Amino acid sequence: MEAPAGLRLALVFAVLVHFSLLPTSYSLSSQDLQIVSAERRIDLTSHITRVYLTLKVENTGTSPPASEILLAFPPTEVDHIALLKAAVTVGKKKKKSYLPLDVKPSEGPKAPNETKFFTVLLLNPLSVGESLTLEVLYVLTHSLEPFPLEISQSEPQLVYYHDSAILLSPYHIKQQITVIKTPSTKVESFSRVEPTDHAGTELKYGPYEDRSPYSFSPIIIHFENNNPFAVVEELVREVEISHWGSLQITEHYKLVHAGAQHKGVFSRVDYQSRPSLSGVSSFKHLIARLPPRVHSVYYRDEIGNISSSHLRKDSRKSELEIEPRYPLFGGWKATFVIGYELPLQDFLFESSDGRRYLNFTFGCPLAETVVNKLTIKVVLPEGSKNPFAIVPFPVEQSLETSYSYLDVVGRTVVVLEKKNVVPEHNSPFQVYYNFNPIFMLVEPLMLASVFFFLFVACVAYLHIDLSIRK
């Protein structure tokens, strides 16, 4: 397939950028590891790129057992990695299970073109002659580039995806394939690195045999992707705990359509009369997946309450379908607030050492959404002490103090911040704290004291004679 001029220029630029990543004769370390087979599957069906990597690694050297495996990435790709997980497979076929492994950034050895490394720590060292199967998942955000950068209401959205047909690795790879899945069969052009096959929604590169360490072959795919590019520029979620029986959630959103910019005027008539042709890359509703038994749900923006929302509930989950006041095209933004309440007994528990702890879900409830900056504020009851949070991935933690009605010393707020959040970050986290139940009586006693002194003042006023006549 002949590439257009714009694609050829972009490909030349990619080749120049990654030229130094071509095969070199570089020795990784004294540990002789090689990849017997590598299968990489890249999912481009949404604006979040997911890469599933299966590696069969073998120790063919005579050195001591290997306790870690290095994963290599181009420096431009590392900046887009939102999540990286690895697991080792145990057993075969139906009895196969996955044991998660620790993954951490690593300086790694000296490598061409400032290649970045992550270290996968093995549970058991890989002895000479042994092999294992490693399953890796990494998620990339903002890796699809709209081209053209601006489109009219009637045009579909086309995007570029840059990668390599050959897996970048510090090890020798005996055999490998790369399969790329697109949202539809509408692929404008793609780079060919023979053998290359295009069938339906899949592009297959390989199999390639005996590739030396740090081999790299840049490719560019230009295809149609009209899925919503929903990006939350900033999300502030406040979780307020009340020991009187409720959990109040307030979420402040700054949403943007991060796809190709909309140009020209917007025609509401065309949008409604020809929905399959007009504004196919826009979106007018989103799904928020909320916990079960949610109640007192509201959805509003700066103008006021928005009635165009639908809540569906069952015993396992709740789904809130929200519609902004207007459909969102590329570059358009919307700001709104979602609030709801939950039963406290579903999320607040007591540990064996007497501490209270909140077990809640991290991340964003909006489906298939990227959050550039997420801030979760857990407001603890007044009188809480020694708070700390346990999150299954790195976040920034800090403490604040907030004041509400009838507060005396203020409430401790545990603040968790993380950038580049994807749906895979929607996992439970815990906030532990000490609490003396006597503090639950502070506010009722304050109210009772106020009414008591008011009653005494009224009685005293009625019984005092302030007249000047006898």
Tab-separated table of C-alpha atoms in Angstrom:
chain	number	residue	atom	x	y	z
A	1	MET	CA	0.000	0.000	0.000
A	2	GLU	CA	1.500	3.287	-1.087
A	3	ALA	CA	1.849	5.796	1.770
A	4	PRO	CA	0.801	9.446	1.253
A	5	ALA	CA	3.374	12.229	1.356
A	6	GLY	CA	2.558	13.193	4.962
A	7	LEU	CA	3.006	9.601	6.114
A	8	ARG	CA	6.312	9.254	4.239
A	9	LEU	CA	7.670	12.402	5.909
A	10	ALA	CA	6.569	11.201	9.331
A	11	LEU	CA	8.159	7.812	8.702
A	12	VAL	CA	11.450	9.427	7.644
A	13	PHE	CA	11.407	11.493	10.848
A	14	ALA	CA	10.751	8.383	12.951
A	15	VAL	CA	13.608	6.572	11.256
A	16	LEU	CA	15.981	9.452	12.005
A	17	VAL	CA	14.850	9.602	15.636
A	18	HIS	CA	15.291	5.885	16.202
A	19	PHE	CA	18.186	5.236	13.833
A	20	SER	CA	20.580	4.490	16.627
A	21	LEU	CA	18.274	1.764	17.917
A	22	LEU	CA	19.102	-0.483	14.959
A	23	PRO	CA	20.905	-3.769	15.723
A	24	THR	CA	24.152	-3.352	17.591
A	25	SER	CA	26.653	-5.761	19.058
A	26	TYR	CA	26.101	-4.899	22.702
A	27	SER	CA	26.449	-7.287	25.619
A	28	LEU	CA	23.873	-6.840	28.359
A	29	SER	CA	25.572	-8.481	31.302
A	30	SER	CA	27.194	-11.696	32.428
A	31	GLN	CA	23.774	-13.354	32.614
A	32	ASP	CA	23.047	-15.059	29.296
A	33	LEU	CA	19.301	-14.654	28.832
A	34	GLN	CA	17.473	-14.954	25.560
A	35	ILE	CA	13.850	-14.697	24.511
A	36	VAL	CA	12.786	-17.900	22.795
A	37	SER	CA	9.480	-16.442	21.584
A	38	ALA	CA	7.773	-13.075	21.899
A	39	GLU	CA	4.162	-12.314	21.054
A	40	ARG	CA	2.978	-8.714	21.270
A	41	ARG	CA	-0.659	-7.682	20.836
A	42	ILE	CA	-1.443	-3.959	20.603
A	43	ASP	CA	-5.049	-2.854	21.120
A	44	LEU	CA	-5.828	0.468	19.398
A	45	THR	CA	-9.620	0.190	19.526
A	46	SER	CA	-9.961	3.187	21.870
A	47	HIS	CA	-7.842	6.243	22.623
A	48	ILE	CA	-6.097	4.259	25.385
A	49	THR	CA	-3.431	1.953	23.944
A	50	ARG	CA	-3.048	-1.423	25.642
A	51	VAL	CA	-0.113	-3.703	24.883
A	52	TYR	CA	-0.164	-7.381	25.889
A	53	LEU	CA	3.251	-9.013	25.764
A	54	THR	CA	4.017	-12.726	26.188
A	55	LEU	CA	7.700	-13.615	26.542
A	56	LYS	CA	9.247	-17.050	26.900
A	57	VAL	CA	12.618	-16.364	28.525
A	58	GLU	CA	15.411	-18.915	28.800
A	59	ASN	CA	18.722	-18.869	30.651
A	60	THR	CA	21.230	-20.317	28.185
A	61	GLY	CA	24.448	-19.153	29.848
A	62	THR	CA	26.785	-20.523	32.463
A	63	SER	CA	26.491	-17.634	34.903
A	64	PRO	CA	24.590	-17.702	38.220
A	65	PRO	CA	20.780	-17.816	38.179
A	66	ALA	CA	19.015	-14.674	36.956
A	67	SER	CA	16.843	-12.933	39.542
A	68	GLU	CA	15.447	-10.213	37.272
A	69	ILE	CA	14.423	-9.517	33.690
A	70	LEU	CA	14.741	-6.160	31.952
A	71	LEU	CA	12.033	-4.601	29.796
A	72	ALA	CA	13.228	-1.915	27.365
A	73	PHE	CA	11.259	1.069	26.029
A	74	PRO	CA	12.085	3.997	23.754
A	75	PRO	CA	12.382	7.232	25.792
A	76	THR	CA	9.449	8.800	23.920
A	77	GLU	CA	7.193	5.888	24.891
A	78	VAL	CA	8.111	5.870	28.577
A	79	ASP	CA	6.514	9.286	29.051
A	80	HIS	CA	3.152	7.811	27.965
A	81	ILE	CA	3.195	4.699	30.183
A	82	ALA	CA	0.383	4.958	32.707
A	83	LEU	CA	0.560	1.393	34.026
A	84	LEU	CA	2.980	-1.528	33.760
A	85	LYS	CA	2.249	-4.960	35.226
A	86	ALA	CA	3.971	-8.309	34.906
A	87	ALA	CA	3.149	-11.860	35.967
A	88	VAL	CA	4.706	-15.280	35.543
A	89	THR	CA	2.575	-18.197	34.373
A	90	VAL	CA	2.419	-21.392	36.399
A	91	GLY	CA	0.888	-24.617	35.114
A	92	LYS	CA	-0.497	-25.468	31.710
A	93	LYS	CA	-3.772	-24.950	29.834
A	94	LYS	CA	-6.821	-25.131	32.150
A	95	LYS	CA	-4.652	-25.270	35.276
A	96	LYS	CA	-2.664	-22.200	34.274
A	97	SER	CA	-2.408	-19.456	36.893
A	98	TYR	CA	-0.627	-16.110	37.067
A	99	LEU	CA	1.630	-14.934	39.877
A	100	PRO	CA	2.120	-11.137	39.921
A	101	LEU	CA	5.667	-9.809	39.968
A	102	ASP	CA	7.127	-6.544	41.209
A	103	VAL	CA	8.074	-4.071	38.490
A	104	LYS	CA	10.151	-0.961	39.113
A	105	PRO	CA	12.005	1.608	36.981
A	106	SER	CA	15.665	0.848	36.519
A	107	GLU	CA	18.744	2.627	35.275
A	108	GLY	CA	19.742	-0.509	33.430
A	109	PRO	CA	22.912	-0.935	31.397
A	110	LYS	CA	24.287	1.610	28.969
A	111	ALA	CA	22.111	1.326	25.863
A	112	PRO	CA	21.707	3.099	22.510
A	113	ASN	CA	19.512	6.181	22.119
A	114	GLU	CA	18.818	6.568	25.861
A	115	THR	CA	16.687	3.447	26.044
A	116	LYS	CA	14.719	3.273	29.300
A	117	PHE	CA	14.394	0.137	31.401
A	118	PHE	CA	11.999	-1.452	33.878
A	119	THR	CA	13.103	-4.349	36.060
A	120	VAL	CA	10.851	-7.348	36.643
A	121	LEU	CA	11.826	-9.090	39.888
A	122	LEU	CA	11.391	-12.873	39.708
A	123	LEU	CA	9.934	-14.873	42.590
A	124	ASN	CA	12.472	-17.666	42.036
A	125	PRO	CA	15.820	-17.157	40.256
A	126	LEU	CA	15.998	-18.590	36.740
A	127	SER	CA	18.734	-21.212	36.738
A	128	VAL	CA	20.856	-22.232	33.758
A	129	GLY	CA	18.807	-24.263	31.274
A	130	GLU	CA	15.470	-23.222	32.765
A	131	SER	CA	12.788	-21.107	31.095
A	132	LEU	CA	9.657	-19.239	32.137
A	133	THR	CA	6.724	-17.472	30.485
A	134	LEU	CA	6.302	-13.821	31.364
A	135	GLU	CA	3.013	-11.972	30.789
A	136	VAL	CA	3.318	-8.176	30.599
A	137	LEU	CA	0.625	-5.523	30.263
A	138	TYR	CA	1.387	-1.861	29.787
A	139	VAL	CA	-1.054	0.946	29.081
A	140	LEU	CA	-0.185	4.047	27.069
A	141	THR	CA	-2.043	7.365	27.100
A	142	HIS	CA	-1.920	10.199	24.584
A	143	SER	CA	-0.071	7.911	22.157
A	144	LEU	CA	-2.470	8.452	19.224
A	145	GLU	CA	-1.874	11.634	17.232
A	146	PRO	CA	-4.793	13.084	15.246
A	147	PHE	CA	-3.968	13.704	11.579
A	148	PRO	CA	-5.314	15.958	10.232
A	149	LEU	CA	-5.243	18.054	13.379
A	150	GLU	CA	-8.558	19.759	12.528
A	151	ILE	CA	-11.700	18.233	11.049
A	152	SER	CA	-15.148	19.536	10.221
A	153	GLN	CA	-18.375	18.181	11.665
A	154	SER	CA	-18.909	15.807	8.726
A	155	GLU	CA	-15.382	14.338	8.613
A	156	PRO	CA	-14.206	11.171	10.394
A	157	GLN	CA	-11.256	11.269	12.768
A	158	LEU	CA	-7.930	9.855	11.536
A	159	VAL	CA	-4.983	9.201	13.838
A	160	TYR	CA	-1.325	8.138	13.665
A	161	TYR	CA	0.248	5.427	15.794
A	162	HIS	CA	4.068	5.117	15.992
A	163	ASP	CA	5.817	1.948	17.119
A	164	SER	CA	8.295	-0.713	15.999
A	165	ALA	CA	7.553	-3.902	14.097
A	166	ILE	CA	10.358	-5.519	16.118
A	167	LEU	CA	10.220	-5.657	19.896
A	168	LEU	CA	12.841	-3.470	21.536
A	169	SER	CA	14.707	-5.696	23.984
A	170	PRO	CA	18.190	-5.984	25.538
A	171	TYR	CA	18.101	-9.740	24.781
A	172	HIS	CA	18.440	-11.804	21.651
A	173	ILE	CA	14.980	-12.822	20.335
A	174	LYS	CA	14.735	-16.087	18.406
A	175	GLN	CA	11.168	-15.601	17.125
A	176	GLN	CA	8.561	-12.856	17.469
A	177	ILE	CA	5.323	-11.501	16.033
A	178	THR	CA	3.366	-8.273	16.558
A	179	VAL	CA	-0.396	-8.070	16.052
A	180	ILE	CA	-2.084	-4.651	16.008
A	181	LYS	CA	-5.864	-4.380	16.324
A	182	THR	CA	-7.644	-1.270	14.951
A	183	PRO	CA	-11.212	-0.099	15.684
A	184	SER	CA	-12.382	-0.790	12.109
A	185	THR	CA	-11.148	-1.966	8.735
A	186	LYS	CA	-10.604	1.639	7.588
A	187	VAL	CA	-6.809	1.830	7.565
A	188	GLU	CA	-5.510	4.642	5.366
A	189	SER	CA	-1.912	3.410	5.204
A	190	PHE	CA	0.679	1.488	7.184
A	191	SER	CA	4.382	0.744	7.061
A	192	ARG	CA	5.501	-2.585	5.650
A	193	VAL	CA	8.267	-4.612	7.247
A	194	GLU	CA	8.022	-7.954	5.492
A	195	PRO	CA	6.413	-10.246	6.284
A	196	THR	CA	3.379	-7.999	6.899
A	197	ASP	CA	-0.263	-9.007	6.605
A	198	HIS	CA	-3.446	-6.935	6.852
A	199	ALA	CA	-6.749	-8.741	7.294
A	200	GLY	CA	-9.900	-7.082	8.584
A	201	THR	CA	-9.129	-5.120	11.734
A	202	GLU	CA	-5.724	-6.741	12.364
A	203	LEU	CA	-2.239	-5.961	11.159
A	204	LYS	CA	0.334	-8.703	11.626
A	205	TYR	CA	4.075	-8.054	11.573
A	206	GLY	CA	6.253	-11.150	11.464
A	207	PRO	CA	7.207	-13.752	12.329
A	208	TYR	CA	10.775	-12.458	12.533
A	209	GLU	CA	13.640	-14.796	13.312
A	210	ASP	CA	16.872	-14.241	15.272
A	211	ARG	CA	16.864	-10.538	16.046
A	212	SER	CA	19.856	-9.177	17.927
A	213	PRO	CA	19.543	-6.999	21.062
A	214	TYR	CA	18.200	-3.463	20.581
A	215	SER	CA	16.861	-4.152	17.087
A	216	PHE	CA	14.293	-1.568	16.061
A	217	SER	CA	12.197	-1.097	12.918
A	218	PRO	CA	9.888	1.959	13.121
A	219	ILE	CA	6.383	1.753	11.714
A	220	ILE	CA	3.502	4.216	11.388
A	221	ILE	CA	-0.175	3.298	11.042
A	222	HIS	CA	-2.723	5.848	9.819
A	223	PHE	CA	-6.267	4.721	10.563
A	224	GLU	CA	-9.768	5.876	11.456
A	225	ASN	CA	-10.696	6.037	15.137
A	226	ASN	CA	-14.008	7.701	15.992
A	227	ASN	CA	-14.189	6.495	19.580
A	228	PRO	CA	-14.591	9.217	22.232
A	229	PHE	CA	-11.245	10.740	23.199
A	230	ALA	CA	-12.548	11.558	26.680
A	231	VAL	CA	-9.835	13.084	28.858
A	232	VAL	CA	-10.427	14.497	32.348
A	233	GLU	CA	-7.880	17.265	32.727
A	234	GLU	CA	-8.480	17.380	36.474
A	235	LEU	CA	-10.671	15.355	38.813
A	236	VAL	CA	-11.052	16.199	42.499
A	237	ARG	CA	-12.944	13.529	44.447
A	238	GLU	CA	-13.956	14.252	48.044
A	239	VAL	CA	-14.896	11.293	50.245
A	240	GLU	CA	-16.394	12.481	53.537
A	241	ILE	CA	-16.824	9.915	56.301
A	242	SER	CA	-19.605	10.361	58.839
A	243	HIS	CA	-19.775	7.819	61.633
A	244	TRP	CA	-23.496	8.541	61.874
A	245	GLY	CA	-24.046	6.205	58.928
A	246	SER	CA	-23.199	7.694	55.532
A	247	LEU	CA	-20.383	8.220	53.082
A	248	GLN	CA	-20.748	11.354	50.973
A	249	ILE	CA	-18.927	11.554	47.627
A	250	THR	CA	-18.446	14.734	45.583
A	251	GLU	CA	-16.545	14.647	42.277
A	252	HIS	CA	-15.480	17.761	40.357
A	253	TYR	CA	-14.680	17.168	36.672
A	254	LYS	CA	-12.908	19.190	33.980
A	255	LEU	CA	-13.564	17.159	30.838
A	256	VAL	CA	-12.175	17.714	27.331
A	257	HIS	CA	-12.431	15.965	23.971
A	258	ALA	CA	-8.733	15.362	23.187
A	259	GLY	CA	-9.182	14.287	19.570
A	260	ALA	CA	-8.867	16.272	16.345
A	261	GLN	CA	-9.926	19.904	16.813
A	262	HIS	CA	-13.342	20.872	15.480
A	263	LYS	CA	-13.286	23.480	12.731
A	264	GLY	CA	-16.129	25.437	11.200
A	265	VAL	CA	-19.589	25.936	12.663
A	266	PHE	CA	-21.728	23.426	14.499
A	267	SER	CA	-25.054	22.484	12.924
A	268	ARG	CA	-27.534	21.018	15.371
A	269	VAL	CA	-29.869	20.069	12.495
A	270	ASP	CA	-27.232	17.955	10.726
A	271	TYR	CA	-26.101	16.447	14.003
A	272	GLN	CA	-29.570	15.172	14.878
A	273	SER	CA	-30.785	14.291	11.380
A	274	ARG	CA	-27.634	12.395	10.273
A	275	PRO	CA	-26.059	10.956	13.430
A	276	SER	CA	-24.093	8.289	11.498
A	277	LEU	CA	-22.364	10.889	9.294
A	278	SER	CA	-22.361	14.157	11.219
A	279	GLY	CA	-20.087	14.370	14.263
A	280	VAL	CA	-19.156	10.676	14.338
A	281	SER	CA	-16.089	11.389	16.481
A	282	SER	CA	-18.004	13.487	19.035
A	283	PHE	CA	-19.709	12.149	22.136
A	284	LYS	CA	-22.804	13.316	23.958
A	285	HIS	CA	-22.987	10.914	26.892
A	286	LEU	CA	-20.679	9.055	29.295
A	287	ILE	CA	-21.180	6.140	31.675
A	288	ALA	CA	-20.130	6.468	35.318
A	289	ARG	CA	-19.862	3.118	37.101
A	290	LEU	CA	-20.810	3.690	40.740
A	291	PRO	CA	-20.926	1.277	43.711
A	292	PRO	CA	-24.160	-0.581	44.473
A	293	ARG	CA	-26.729	0.831	46.918
A	294	VAL	CA	-25.937	4.377	45.850
A	295	HIS	CA	-28.563	7.016	46.646
A	296	SER	CA	-29.143	10.785	46.642
A	297	VAL	CA	-27.397	11.123	43.260
A	298	TYR	CA	-27.128	14.565	41.648
A	299	TYR	CA	-25.429	15.930	38.517
A	300	ARG	CA	-24.934	19.644	37.911
A	301	ASP	CA	-22.642	22.211	36.325
A	302	GLU	CA	-21.989	25.920	36.839
A	303	ILE	CA	-25.444	26.837	35.540
A	304	GLY	CA	-27.345	24.441	37.759
A	305	ASN	CA	-28.816	20.951	37.872
A	306	ILE	CA	-28.688	18.842	34.679
A	307	SER	CA	-31.709	16.599	34.292
A	308	SER	CA	-30.394	14.601	31.305
A	309	SER	CA	-29.034	11.672	33.306
A	310	HIS	CA	-30.221	8.128	33.918
A	311	LEU	CA	-29.387	5.889	36.879
A	312	ARG	CA	-29.605	2.105	36.597
A	313	LYS	CA	-29.060	0.014	39.717
A	314	ASP	CA	-28.920	-3.633	40.682
A	315	SER	CA	-27.443	-5.659	43.544
A	316	ARG	CA	-23.901	-5.618	42.096
A	317	LYS	CA	-23.389	-2.205	40.497
A	318	SER	CA	-24.915	1.135	39.595
A	319	GLU	CA	-24.500	2.931	36.266
A	320	LEU	CA	-25.107	6.637	35.838
A	321	GLU	CA	-25.469	7.767	32.222
A	322	ILE	CA	-24.743	11.482	32.023
A	323	GLU	CA	-25.194	13.865	29.112
A	324	PRO	CA	-23.467	17.256	29.039
A	325	ARG	CA	-25.552	20.234	27.969
A	326	TYR	CA	-24.021	19.966	24.484
A	327	PRO	CA	-22.180	17.264	22.489
A	328	LEU	CA	-18.409	17.441	22.801
A	329	PHE	CA	-16.305	17.812	19.642
A	330	GLY	CA	-12.521	17.909	19.444
A	331	GLY	CA	-11.122	20.614	21.735
A	332	TRP	CA	-14.477	21.307	23.445
A	333	LYS	CA	-14.647	21.238	27.236
A	334	ALA	CA	-17.237	20.682	29.954
A	335	THR	CA	-17.105	21.264	33.708
A	336	PHE	CA	-19.550	19.493	36.025
A	337	VAL	CA	-20.040	17.908	39.454
A	338	ILE	CA	-21.379	14.472	40.376
A	339	GLY	CA	-22.430	13.725	43.956
A	340	TYR	CA	-23.930	10.729	45.726
A	341	GLU	CA	-24.125	8.974	49.085
A	342	LEU	CA	-23.335	5.401	50.124
A	343	PRO	CA	-24.091	3.289	53.205
A	344	LEU	CA	-21.165	3.540	55.607
A	345	GLN	CA	-21.241	-0.129	56.613
A	346	ASP	CA	-20.317	-1.179	53.058
A	347	PHE	CA	-16.991	0.662	53.108
A	348	LEU	CA	-15.884	1.333	56.710
A	349	PHE	CA	-14.478	-1.510	58.807
A	350	GLU	CA	-12.501	-2.128	61.983
A	351	SER	CA	-9.147	-3.927	61.952
A	352	SER	CA	-7.937	-6.416	64.549
A	353	ASP	CA	-5.846	-3.731	66.285
A	354	GLY	CA	-8.871	-1.456	66.794
A	355	ARG	CA	-8.203	0.948	63.930
A	356	ARG	CA	-10.945	2.053	61.594
A	357	TYR	CA	-10.242	1.841	57.879
A	358	LEU	CA	-11.999	2.937	54.730
A	359	ASN	CA	-11.931	0.506	51.801
A	360	PHE	CA	-12.788	2.409	48.625
A	361	THR	CA	-11.993	2.348	44.912
A	362	PHE	CA	-9.217	4.475	43.458
A	363	GLY	CA	-9.484	5.960	39.969
A	364	CYS	CA	-12.220	7.548	37.904
A	365	PRO	CA	-15.715	6.041	37.608
A	366	LEU	CA	-16.153	7.292	34.008
A	367	ALA	CA	-15.676	4.399	31.590
A	368	GLU	CA	-12.673	4.408	29.215
A	369	THR	CA	-11.402	7.783	30.375
A	370	VAL	CA	-7.900	9.149	30.946
A	371	VAL	CA	-7.384	11.433	33.950
A	372	ASN	CA	-4.405	13.758	33.624
A	373	LYS	CA	-4.488	14.648	37.319
A	374	LEU	CA	-6.528	12.889	39.993
A	375	THR	CA	-6.829	14.170	43.568
A	376	ILE	CA	-8.695	12.113	46.174
A	377	LYS	CA	-9.462	13.816	49.477
A	378	VAL	CA	-10.643	11.536	52.282
A	379	VAL	CA	-12.203	13.713	54.993
A	380	LEU	CA	-12.009	11.870	58.313
A	381	PRO	CA	-14.318	12.531	61.288
A	382	GLU	CA	-13.175	15.135	63.775
A	383	GLY	CA	-10.942	13.585	66.395
A	384	SER	CA	-9.292	11.070	64.062
A	385	LYS	CA	-5.597	10.455	64.675
A	386	ASN	CA	-2.617	8.770	63.009
A	387	PRO	CA	-4.090	8.447	59.506
A	388	PHE	CA	-2.243	6.725	56.666
A	389	ALA	CA	-3.217	5.290	53.297
A	390	ILE	CA	-2.300	2.040	51.541
A	391	VAL	CA	-2.492	2.275	47.726
A	392	PRO	CA	-1.389	-0.566	45.403
A	393	PHE	CA	0.694	1.801	43.240
A	394	PRO	CA	2.822	4.909	43.837
A	395	VAL	CA	0.909	8.098	44.703
A	396	GLU	CA	1.710	11.364	46.438
A	397	GLN	CA	0.294	11.532	49.970
A	398	SER	CA	-0.221	14.556	52.210
A	399	LEU	CA	-2.437	15.765	55.055
A	400	GLU	CA	-4.712	18.797	55.276
A	401	THR	CA	-7.239	20.173	57.736
A	402	SER	CA	-10.770	21.209	56.802
A	403	TYR	CA	-13.540	22.821	58.849
A	404	SER	CA	-17.257	22.203	58.691
A	405	TYR	CA	-20.268	23.093	60.806
A	406	LEU	CA	-19.756	22.718	64.563
A	407	ASP	CA	-16.116	21.658	64.172
A	408	VAL	CA	-13.762	22.684	66.989
A	409	VAL	CA	-10.277	21.488	65.982
A	410	GLY	CA	-11.058	20.675	62.339
A	411	ARG	CA	-11.103	17.443	60.387
A	412	THR	CA	-8.007	15.649	59.101
A	413	VAL	CA	-7.984	15.178	55.323
A	414	VAL	CA	-5.847	12.505	53.654
A	415	VAL	CA	-4.902	13.756	50.180
A	416	LEU	CA	-3.829	11.307	47.464
A	417	GLU	CA	-2.600	12.639	44.116
A	418	LYS	CA	-1.680	10.783	40.940
A	419	LYS	CA	-1.148	11.779	37.320
A	420	ASN	CA	-1.926	9.818	34.159
A	421	VAL	CA	-4.719	7.624	35.564
A	422	VAL	CA	-6.429	4.963	33.419
A	423	PRO	CA	-9.300	2.507	34.102
A	424	GLU	CA	-6.774	-0.152	35.174
A	425	HIS	CA	-6.084	2.000	38.250
A	426	ASN	CA	-9.635	1.383	39.510
A	427	SER	CA	-8.557	-0.872	42.371
A	428	PRO	CA	-9.279	-0.778	46.121
A	429	PHE	CA	-7.226	1.339	48.516
A	430	GLN	CA	-7.435	1.733	52.289
A	431	VAL	CA	-7.186	4.670	54.669
A	432	TYR	CA	-6.482	3.694	58.310
A	433	TYR	CA	-6.999	5.930	61.343
A	434	ASN	CA	-7.591	5.814	65.092
A	435	PHE	CA	-10.880	7.131	66.442
A	436	ASN	CA	-12.259	7.425	69.963
A	437	PRO	CA	-16.064	6.994	69.939
A	438	ILE	CA	-16.370	9.712	72.600
A	439	PHE	CA	-15.836	12.273	69.840
A	440	MET	CA	-19.178	11.285	68.336
A	441	LEU	CA	-20.825	12.971	71.329
A	442	VAL	CA	-19.032	16.314	70.879
A	443	GLU	CA	-21.406	17.840	68.327
A	444	PRO	CA	-24.637	16.607	70.010
A	445	LEU	CA	-23.370	17.958	73.331
A	446	MET	CA	-22.519	21.285	71.703
A	447	LEU	CA	-26.024	21.543	70.248
A	448	ALA	CA	-27.591	20.487	73.561
A	449	SER	CA	-25.482	23.077	75.407
A	450	VAL	CA	-26.492	25.838	72.995
A	451	PHE	CA	-30.192	25.034	73.402
A	452	PHE	CA	-29.798	24.704	77.169
A	453	PHE	CA	-28.163	28.140	77.552
A	454	LEU	CA	-30.736	29.613	75.188
A	455	PHE	CA	-33.513	28.119	77.324
A	456	VAL	CA	-31.880	29.457	80.513
A	457	ALA	CA	-31.533	32.886	78.921
A	458	CYS	CA	-35.223	32.897	77.919
A	459	VAL	CA	-36.312	31.828	81.416
A	460	ALA	CA	-34.111	34.463	83.040
A	461	TYR	CA	-35.436	37.131	80.697
A	462	LEU	CA	-39.058	36.237	81.511
A	463	HIS	CA	-38.423	36.339	85.270
A	464	ILE	CA	-36.390	39.543	85.440
A	465	ASP	CA	-38.352	42.715	86.024
A	466	LEU	CA	-36.659	45.505	84.106
A	467	SER	CA	-39.354	48.128	84.634
A	468	ILE	CA	-38.524	51.359	86.514
A	469	ARG	CA	-41.903	51.518	88.312
A	470	LYS	CA	-42.490	49.802	91.642
